Structure formats: structure tokens, C-alpha cells
């Protein structure tokens, strides 16, 4: 097995000299997404509008589901497969920016996943607004050589055009929804409708041509709607759609409670992680209760909950009534990297730093962002920290043993401490200052890695889950963009989950 980032700096991708082969898969011209572009922000405005003027997602989702049921999709939204008792599948999240980091994941994914039965894509299939004509370069092309079905749940970005393109691609080419009656004049809903972003005229004309890239019979997967369940071998996978604002409508909540009654062990797939960045987000259900209430109920036999939306990997093994539920974040499939160095020292639900896992390691995340800010602000000599310096200052600020031992000669100076503070590096919770918390939330939005030209290591990841009647083995594989990790994708984390 090749070195991981927990073993050596080279295993993390630092100092590599040979670029991976992923660029051969990419189209000749790649349009990079910049979240500093006002046009991009304006196109992605629907999330803000929904929070200001009311969220229409639940009503729209209900109409999509009703349309699919009328077209013959199973009313219980369960996909019944013929997988054996022992099989494997992949999970990959937040993929579709269509640039180097997304394609850098593909060679390792194809190598590790060549014997898998299917893949589940968790959240944000297409950035920035889920447009149909972007599926060619951001979905069909990168995964054209994966010879098994791909199922998906939408993220908030897929909802920015009311889910039309997602439904066409993943739900048996569902036709457009009929328009709803106009809201009352001078109402909040009317103002929202006037400002609402909609697909550009003619969007989707290239979709039929793009489909040819994944046209083999073995690659096809028609799902009953934006949320669904899969009965696969000895387990049931339950995938929920958390829409624009990370909540469930009452209709979907009732369905989730019903399908959770099945006696077999279950894994939840969600666009909104329930534990993330050292915090608990139980995910409210309209009308009362939360998704995590359902997951924790021992009668439902959930063994894991895997969420996208946050573009890195995290794992929290939470003890619930004498059993362990693995709460996982897996959103490192291609979109810009959300920092891990901003995560404070973990102490939540009896999960401490000893049990917590993340990728990239906090030191690698800090070194990555310091290089990015140094380049963007043209202050390289001041901002840039080596991976050894970043690892050492993380250990000092959080008072932890880092995932990879710091170099013995790594010096912590006033500059490294200042840069770490400016870039929002976490601390022990009892030493964090309240006024610092908003900085941690917003600083990575200023210069996201997709807002600049940059090179490996990318710190991307995907999951492979190996199922038997007794256990599920979950492994997190890394993709850095370097040839070494492409040839032998390193395992960054591994856990065996009992089913009995």
C-alpha cells in the first residue's frame, strides 16, 4: 500500500515532480469557475432569495415526485437491485466544476472502482447552477469509462435552476414541470418569482450528444426522483434531498420515516452532513423532528450517515445507545477544497481528536491556503508556510498530536502564528474568541482555490464501501493530481462497520 498523508509529506503529494495523466481526459478548453465573478454570484442567487422570501423547494420537489410517480416510478421510491450479499460501491460528492481537480479524481476512481456495482454521487453534481448543457464536460465526459450505474442526489447548486437538468439526466428524462399559477401581487412570493434565476433559453440542446459518452447498457440508472432508496445485498441505502436550505419538506420526511422501518441495516446519504466542522446539524424536518432523530432510533438500524456539500472528508464515530454510528462528510470529489484547518479541536458527542479523522490533514490545509493567499495577494514570502511549518503551528494552536508528525526542525515563529491566525486556524473550543468565529466561516470564500490557477496537490477524495452480510468496510481514497497517488491511490482513512 502506498504512503498516505498520515505517513509522509510525499504521500500527501508535496514535492512531487510528475503530474498525473488526468489532463488527457479533459476537454481542450476548460472554463474555470470564479466565485469572485459578480455574474456568477448573481446567477447563483436563488439560495439567498429562498432564505429571504420563502423557500419554494418543497413544493417544487413534491410536483417532481408526483410527475415521476404518474409516469410509473415506484410509489415507495425504492430501487430494488440484484446485488449479491458481498459487493462494493463508490461514493463521491460535490464533483462538477469541470476543471483539473474534478478530473484528477477520475484515474484513481476508475482503478479502485473497477469491480464496484454502482456509484452514488452526493450533492452538487453541476456547478454553478446545475445547467443542462454543462453535464457534458462535468458529468458524462469525466465518468465515461466507469462501467456501472451512477445514482445521485441533488445539492443546492443543482436546485438553482429548479432541478430541471438533474431530473432529465437522472430520472428517465423527466419532462419540464408545468408552470404554477402566479403568486398574489405585492407578496413576498411574487417578489421572489420576479428575481428568481431560471435556465437560459435553449439550455439542454447539447445534452443528447453528451449522453452518448455514457450510453452502454451497464451504465444506465433511472431513479424514481430526487430522493430514493436502494435495496442492495444485505443493506438499504436511503438518499435524501435537502434542497436549497438544507432541510426536508414534510412529505419527504414522512417517506423517510416509512422507508426507515425496513429491518435491514441502513446507510443514509444526504446533501447536508449531520456532523461537520466539529458541530452537530441534525437537519430539521418540516412539521417537527429531525433527520438525526430518525437515524438515531435503534429500531431503524442506521450504521452510517454520509453527507456531501462540504468539500473535504471528515468522520465522527458517535456512540448512540451502546452502538456506534459513523457520521461521515465526503464532498471532496472535485469542487474547490473547503479548509480543514479551520476546524477547532474536536470534542462533540463524546468524539474527541483521538477518534476524529479528516482529509486533508489540518496542516496540509493550512499550507495549501497560505500558498493560495500568498499568490493572490502577492505576498508569498509573508503568507506562504511550508507543510512542516503549518503542521507544527496546528499542533501548537490545537494542542494535539497532528495526523503526521511535524518535522523536528520546523520552527514556529511570530510570522507562522500570525499567518495561522489570519487564515482562521482553529483552536481549542475553550480558548476560541467569539469574535473570531465569523472569520472562520467567511475567509475561504474570499479566494477559493477555483478562483485562481493552481497546481497539485489538490487533496480530493472518494469512498469505497465493501459490503458483506456481517460488515461494511469504508475506505477514503485520496487524489492529489500527482502521478504517484494516481498509480496507487492512498487510503487516508478506513473503518469496519458491523452490521450484526
XYZ file of C-alpha atoms in Angstrom:
500
model
C 0.000 0.000 0.000
C 1.338 3.451 -0.886
C 2.086 6.114 1.693
C -0.807 8.352 2.720
C -0.669 11.906 4.035
C -0.590 10.415 7.535
C 2.683 8.680 6.699
C 4.805 11.215 4.814
C 4.676 14.628 3.176
C 5.343 12.896 -0.143
C 2.288 10.716 0.486
C 0.252 13.920 0.771
C 1.507 14.990 -2.658
C 4.003 17.626 -1.560
C 7.174 17.870 -3.608
C 6.001 15.579 -6.408
C 7.655 16.073 -9.789
C 5.365 14.112 -12.124
C 1.847 15.307 -12.930
C -0.884 12.694 -13.255
C -2.406 11.626 -16.549
C -5.808 13.164 -15.831
C -5.285 16.059 -18.253
C -5.647 13.603 -21.145
C -9.274 13.156 -20.096
C -10.098 16.840 -20.078
C -11.623 18.853 -22.927
C -9.221 21.142 -24.826
C -10.738 24.241 -23.249
C -11.874 24.441 -19.635
C -13.864 27.380 -18.319
C -12.850 27.891 -14.707
C -15.437 28.945 -12.178
C -14.630 32.039 -10.155
C -16.775 32.827 -7.140
C -15.325 36.344 -7.251
C -17.169 36.975 -10.529
C -20.313 39.089 -9.820
C -22.080 37.385 -12.744
C -21.512 34.005 -11.109
C -22.842 35.209 -7.784
C -25.895 36.740 -9.450
C -26.651 33.509 -11.319
C -26.451 31.594 -8.020
C -28.816 33.936 -6.180
C -31.737 31.567 -5.599
C -30.434 30.278 -2.272
C -30.359 33.816 -0.893
C -33.793 34.586 -2.331
C -35.224 31.448 -0.746
C -33.864 32.439 2.668
C -35.274 35.975 2.327
C -38.651 35.420 0.690
C -39.547 31.817 1.496
C -38.226 28.521 0.156
C -40.291 27.016 -2.700
C -38.147 23.863 -2.888
C -40.546 21.589 -1.021
C -43.475 22.434 -3.264
C -41.405 22.070 -6.425
C -39.943 18.769 -5.233
C -43.435 17.448 -4.495
C -44.507 18.261 -8.044
C -41.457 16.486 -9.481
C -42.163 13.402 -7.369
C -45.848 13.362 -8.343
C -44.900 13.591 -12.008
C -42.459 10.673 -11.733
C -44.986 8.526 -9.856
C -47.621 9.234 -12.504
C -45.078 8.159 -15.132
C -44.688 4.757 -13.485
C -41.871 5.230 -10.952
C -42.371 3.075 -7.826
C -44.515 4.865 -5.277
C -42.201 3.843 -2.417
C -39.209 5.217 -4.372
C -37.177 2.077 -3.688
C -34.737 0.800 -6.328
C -34.521 -2.977 -5.957
C -31.233 -4.263 -7.315
C -29.925 -7.809 -7.690
C -26.583 -7.282 -5.944
C -25.124 -10.296 -4.117
C -24.566 -10.408 -0.364
C -20.957 -9.357 -0.957
C -20.425 -6.375 -3.223
C -18.791 -2.940 -3.368
C -19.841 0.565 -4.385
C -18.341 4.054 -4.537
C -19.444 7.365 -3.025
C -18.238 10.656 -4.464
C -19.511 14.131 -3.639
C -19.585 17.697 -4.932
C -17.927 16.998 -8.235
C -18.981 19.222 -11.032
C -16.694 22.204 -11.555
C -15.233 20.575 -14.678
C -11.631 21.643 -14.102
C -8.384 19.975 -13.033
C -9.402 18.881 -9.502
C -12.509 17.054 -10.748
C -10.665 15.198 -13.496
C -7.732 14.452 -11.183
C -10.035 12.176 -9.170
C -11.008 10.051 -12.181
C -7.925 7.809 -12.740
C -7.848 6.643 -9.130
C -11.619 6.254 -9.026
C -11.535 4.033 -12.117
C -8.696 1.947 -10.676
C -10.237 1.484 -7.228
C -13.774 1.152 -8.570
C -13.294 -1.230 -11.477
C -15.125 -4.074 -9.701
C -17.806 -1.954 -7.999
C -21.501 -2.408 -8.750
C -22.510 1.265 -8.771
C -21.608 4.761 -7.582
C -23.604 7.263 -5.529
C -22.970 10.961 -6.153
C -23.801 13.039 -3.081
C -24.682 16.692 -3.647
C -23.851 19.360 -6.241
C -23.482 17.384 -9.436
C -23.048 20.532 -11.535
C -21.656 23.948 -10.584
C -22.508 26.769 -10.581
C -26.290 26.437 -11.201
C -26.919 22.904 -12.472
C -27.362 23.842 -16.149
C -28.171 21.026 -18.567
C -25.540 21.895 -21.159
C -22.777 21.649 -18.557
C -23.425 17.941 -17.921
C -21.265 17.051 -20.924
C -17.935 18.232 -19.508
C -18.845 17.938 -15.815
C -20.552 14.544 -15.664
C -20.701 12.450 -18.848
C -17.126 13.086 -20.011
C -15.234 12.568 -16.728
C -17.095 9.348 -15.873
C -17.485 7.926 -19.369
C -15.181 4.977 -18.612
C -16.901 3.979 -15.378
C -18.813 0.888 -16.488
C -21.585 0.818 -13.871
C -24.631 2.948 -12.960
C -24.298 6.288 -11.173
C -27.132 7.376 -8.879
C -27.263 10.893 -7.483
C -28.912 13.246 -5.049
C -29.002 16.957 -5.823
C -27.203 19.649 -3.901
C -28.216 23.255 -3.509
C -26.417 24.202 -6.741
C -28.472 21.661 -8.706
C -31.576 23.389 -7.348
C -30.572 26.842 -8.646
C -32.493 26.070 -11.845
C -35.364 24.260 -10.102
C -33.772 20.821 -10.660
C -34.824 20.587 -14.310
C -31.482 19.377 -15.685
C -30.931 16.930 -12.806
C -34.332 15.341 -13.410
C -33.628 14.980 -17.125
C -30.294 13.256 -16.559
C -31.024 11.001 -13.592
C -34.793 10.491 -13.671
C -35.592 8.944 -17.031
C -35.562 12.223 -18.972
C -38.408 13.721 -16.934
C -40.244 16.437 -18.914
C -40.385 20.021 -17.629
C -42.910 20.902 -14.956
C -45.985 22.858 -15.947
C -45.821 26.443 -14.658
C -47.562 27.203 -11.388
C -50.212 29.924 -11.056
C -48.706 33.355 -10.496
C -48.464 34.419 -6.824
C -50.542 37.281 -5.482
C -49.307 40.746 -6.495
C -47.149 42.588 -3.971
C -46.493 39.380 -1.995
C -43.097 38.061 -0.917
C -43.600 35.100 -3.248
C -44.252 37.463 -6.154
C -41.051 39.403 -5.452
C -39.132 36.127 -5.235
C -40.580 34.999 -8.569
C -39.560 38.241 -10.278
C -35.947 37.875 -9.095
C -35.702 34.072 -9.473
C -32.945 32.660 -11.672
C -34.195 30.318 -14.398
C -32.473 28.312 -17.140
C -31.360 30.288 -20.143
C -33.399 29.827 -23.282
C -32.313 26.758 -25.229
C -30.380 25.179 -22.373
C -30.006 21.435 -22.873
C -29.575 21.327 -26.645
C -26.215 19.552 -26.243
C -27.497 17.043 -23.708
C -28.427 14.286 -26.158
C -24.936 14.372 -27.668
C -23.344 14.299 -24.195
C -25.366 11.222 -23.197
C -23.556 9.159 -25.828
C -20.454 9.212 -23.613
C -22.258 7.011 -21.061
C -24.621 5.089 -23.324
C -23.680 1.463 -22.548
C -26.463 -0.638 -21.077
C -24.379 -1.400 -17.967
C -24.049 2.325 -17.232
C -27.740 3.171 -17.154
C -29.569 4.092 -13.955
C -33.057 5.567 -13.807
C -34.039 6.668 -10.309
C -37.571 7.464 -9.114
C -36.886 11.067 -8.116
C -34.501 13.387 -6.306
C -34.737 11.206 -3.189
C -34.810 7.413 -3.184
C -33.708 4.195 -1.519
C -31.690 1.277 -2.869
C -32.010 -2.274 -1.607
C -28.573 -3.688 -2.369
C -27.491 -7.048 -0.989
C -27.893 -7.034 2.795
C -28.197 -3.231 3.191
C -30.613 -0.444 2.348
C -29.196 2.899 1.204
C -31.520 5.838 1.807
C -30.773 9.075 -0.048
C -32.479 12.342 0.845
C -32.687 15.679 -0.951
C -32.074 18.652 1.341
C -32.801 21.265 -1.333
C -31.637 24.848 -1.235
C -31.501 25.429 2.506
C -30.570 22.050 3.978
C -33.964 20.930 5.306
C -36.630 18.332 4.469
C -40.216 19.044 3.498
C -42.977 17.221 5.391
C -43.775 14.849 2.505
C -40.172 13.672 2.206
C -39.916 13.440 5.986
C -42.922 11.094 6.113
C -41.346 8.960 3.365
C -38.036 8.833 5.259
C -39.762 7.608 8.407
C -41.590 4.919 6.428
C -38.617 3.527 4.474
C -36.516 3.570 7.645
C -38.807 0.901 9.156
C -37.332 -1.772 6.883
C -35.492 -4.298 9.104
C -32.165 -4.411 7.257
C -29.131 -2.246 8.234
C -29.098 1.204 6.616
C -26.765 3.902 5.385
C -28.087 7.444 4.959
C -26.863 9.530 2.023
C -27.551 13.251 2.382
C -26.554 16.556 0.843
C -26.262 18.123 4.310
C -23.886 16.356 6.747
C -25.257 15.797 10.234
C -21.861 16.268 11.913
C -19.408 18.645 10.285
C -16.627 21.034 11.338
C -16.987 19.956 14.954
C -20.693 20.840 15.045
C -23.988 18.926 15.047
C -26.556 19.796 12.370
C -29.480 17.386 12.850
C -31.409 18.619 9.754
C -34.909 19.825 10.530
C -37.993 18.259 9.001
C -40.951 20.498 8.228
C -43.670 19.863 10.795
C -41.310 18.636 13.506
C -38.458 16.293 14.234
C -35.082 15.954 12.580
C -33.318 13.573 10.247
C -30.886 12.662 13.014
C -33.780 11.646 15.273
C -34.633 9.033 12.644
C -31.000 7.952 12.225
C -30.512 7.528 15.985
C -33.668 5.466 16.527
C -32.317 1.942 17.247
C -35.331 0.363 15.535
C -34.161 1.842 12.213
C -30.697 0.217 12.341
C -28.672 3.017 10.742
C -24.951 2.287 10.847
C -23.679 5.360 8.951
C -24.754 8.747 7.595
C -22.685 10.111 4.693
C -23.119 13.724 3.584
C -21.749 15.943 0.848
C -21.843 19.766 0.483
C -18.613 20.385 2.449
C -15.662 19.796 0.132
C -13.407 17.615 2.252
C -13.526 14.398 4.294
C -14.452 14.101 7.964
C -15.547 11.181 10.141
C -17.200 11.235 13.567
C -17.828 7.819 15.246
C -20.709 8.754 17.566
C -21.865 6.421 20.336
C -25.674 6.170 20.401
C -27.361 3.867 22.936
C -24.413 1.491 23.109
C -23.756 1.309 19.360
C -21.585 3.393 17.020
C -22.948 5.378 14.078
C -20.313 6.621 11.644
C -21.135 10.193 10.613
C -19.095 10.990 7.505
C -18.517 14.048 5.329
C -17.462 13.120 1.796
C -17.559 16.113 -0.512
C -14.035 16.126 -1.938
C -14.953 14.833 -5.385
C -13.833 17.789 -7.471
C -15.089 21.182 -6.299
C -12.797 23.678 -4.572
C -11.421 22.466 -1.255
C -13.081 23.601 1.942
C -10.423 24.082 4.590
C -9.975 21.630 7.436
C -7.522 23.787 9.378
C -10.444 25.973 10.498
C -11.985 23.032 12.384
C -11.388 23.610 16.111
C -10.160 20.875 18.378
C -12.950 18.287 18.213
C -14.915 17.486 21.341
C -18.534 16.716 20.481
C -20.885 13.821 21.244
C -18.004 12.092 23.046
C -15.923 12.225 19.851
C -12.503 13.698 20.545
C -9.418 14.272 18.447
C -8.407 10.676 19.148
C -11.416 9.331 17.232
C -11.928 12.154 14.702
C -10.474 11.850 11.199
C -10.236 14.372 8.391
C -8.627 14.774 4.982
C -6.734 16.845 4.114
C -4.917 16.954 7.408
C -5.191 20.356 9.025
C -1.521 21.139 8.447
C -1.795 20.358 4.734
C -4.915 22.505 4.514
C -3.166 25.463 6.161
C -0.114 25.119 3.909
C -2.383 24.923 0.852
C -4.338 28.056 1.743
C -1.246 30.005 2.800
C 0.237 29.356 -0.642
C -3.009 30.389 -2.306
C -3.309 33.643 -0.343
C 0.357 34.428 -0.808
C -0.068 34.150 -4.549
C -3.356 36.042 -4.761
C -2.203 38.887 -2.502
C 1.317 38.896 -3.973
C 2.753 38.419 -0.507
C 4.299 34.998 -0.999
C 7.252 35.481 1.312
C 4.949 36.554 4.141
C 1.945 34.238 3.739
C 3.415 31.001 2.416
C 4.041 28.307 5.027
C 5.762 25.030 4.285
C 3.795 21.902 5.132
C 6.190 21.316 8.041
C 5.646 24.830 9.448
C 1.890 24.517 9.036
C 1.814 21.117 10.748
C 3.815 22.455 13.678
C 1.651 25.531 14.247
C -1.533 23.425 14.018
C -0.180 21.170 16.768
C 0.551 24.213 18.929
C -2.766 26.019 18.427
C -4.973 22.974 18.900
C -2.678 21.270 21.428
C -2.937 17.975 19.562
C -0.709 15.388 18.001
C -1.064 16.096 14.259
C -2.021 13.302 11.889
C 1.536 13.353 10.518
C 4.421 14.092 12.836
C 5.891 17.555 12.427
C 9.473 17.790 11.228
C 11.790 18.181 14.241
C 13.399 21.286 12.744
C 10.108 23.046 11.910
C 10.301 26.464 13.594
C 7.228 28.235 14.925
C 7.776 31.981 14.682
C 5.660 35.080 15.146
C 5.044 35.011 11.382
C 3.744 31.442 11.298
C 1.470 32.168 14.264
C 0.179 35.350 12.649
C -0.492 33.698 9.283
C -2.257 30.806 11.004
C -4.489 33.269 12.852
C -5.213 35.360 9.760
C -6.253 32.229 7.852
C -8.750 31.201 10.504
C -6.896 28.283 12.047
C -8.976 26.578 14.728
C -8.163 26.464 18.406
C -9.328 24.615 21.479
C -13.034 25.462 21.937
C -12.416 26.820 25.446
C -9.839 29.244 24.025
C -11.691 30.403 20.907
C -12.863 34.001 20.952
C -16.401 34.641 19.813
C -15.471 37.483 17.504
C -13.151 35.177 15.588
C -15.824 32.657 14.589
C -17.298 34.621 11.644
C -13.787 34.950 10.210
C -13.529 31.159 10.093
C -16.787 31.000 8.167
C -16.118 33.597 5.502
C -12.408 33.819 4.797
C -12.248 30.817 2.470
C -14.940 32.403 0.311
C -12.686 35.348 -0.493
C -10.220 33.377 -2.580
C -11.461 29.867 -3.128
C -8.986 27.616 -4.955
C -11.220 27.727 -8.012
C -10.705 31.465 -8.121
C -7.048 31.031 -9.032
C -4.837 28.942 -11.268
C -3.162 26.406 -9.049
C -1.477 23.038 -9.207
C -1.330 19.783 -7.222
C -1.691 18.608 -4.570
C -5.474 19.065 -4.867
C -6.462 16.992 -1.782
C -9.525 15.388 -3.391
C -11.120 12.144 -2.192
C -13.772 9.484 -2.741
C -15.093 6.481 -0.799
C -15.224 2.785 -1.475
C -17.607 0.686 0.622
C -17.265 -3.104 0.669
C -20.423 -4.807 1.924
C -20.772 -8.281 3.410
C -23.629 -9.744 5.483
C -21.575 -9.022 8.608
C -19.771 -5.712 7.927
C -19.280 -2.671 5.755
C -15.681 -1.609 5.238
C -15.438 2.100 4.417
C -12.223 3.468 2.943
C -11.404 7.044 1.982
C -9.047 7.249 -1.013
C -7.052 10.350 -1.887
C -6.481 12.011 -5.259
C -3.803 14.696 -5.370
C -3.338 15.181 -9.109
C 0.174 13.745 -8.902
C 1.206 10.593 -10.745
C 2.347 8.737 -7.624
C -1.072 8.900 -5.963
C -2.788 8.243 -9.300
C -0.949 4.938 -9.794
C -1.602 3.776 -6.235
C -4.389 5.822 -4.613
C -3.537 6.057 -0.903
C -6.062 5.117 1.769
C -6.463 8.125 4.073
C -8.940 6.519 6.455
C -10.508 3.107 6.975
C -13.150 1.774 9.325
C -15.055 -1.519 9.520
C -18.699 -1.079 10.482
C -20.500 -4.090 11.975
C -23.955 -4.887 10.616
C -24.885 -7.529 13.181
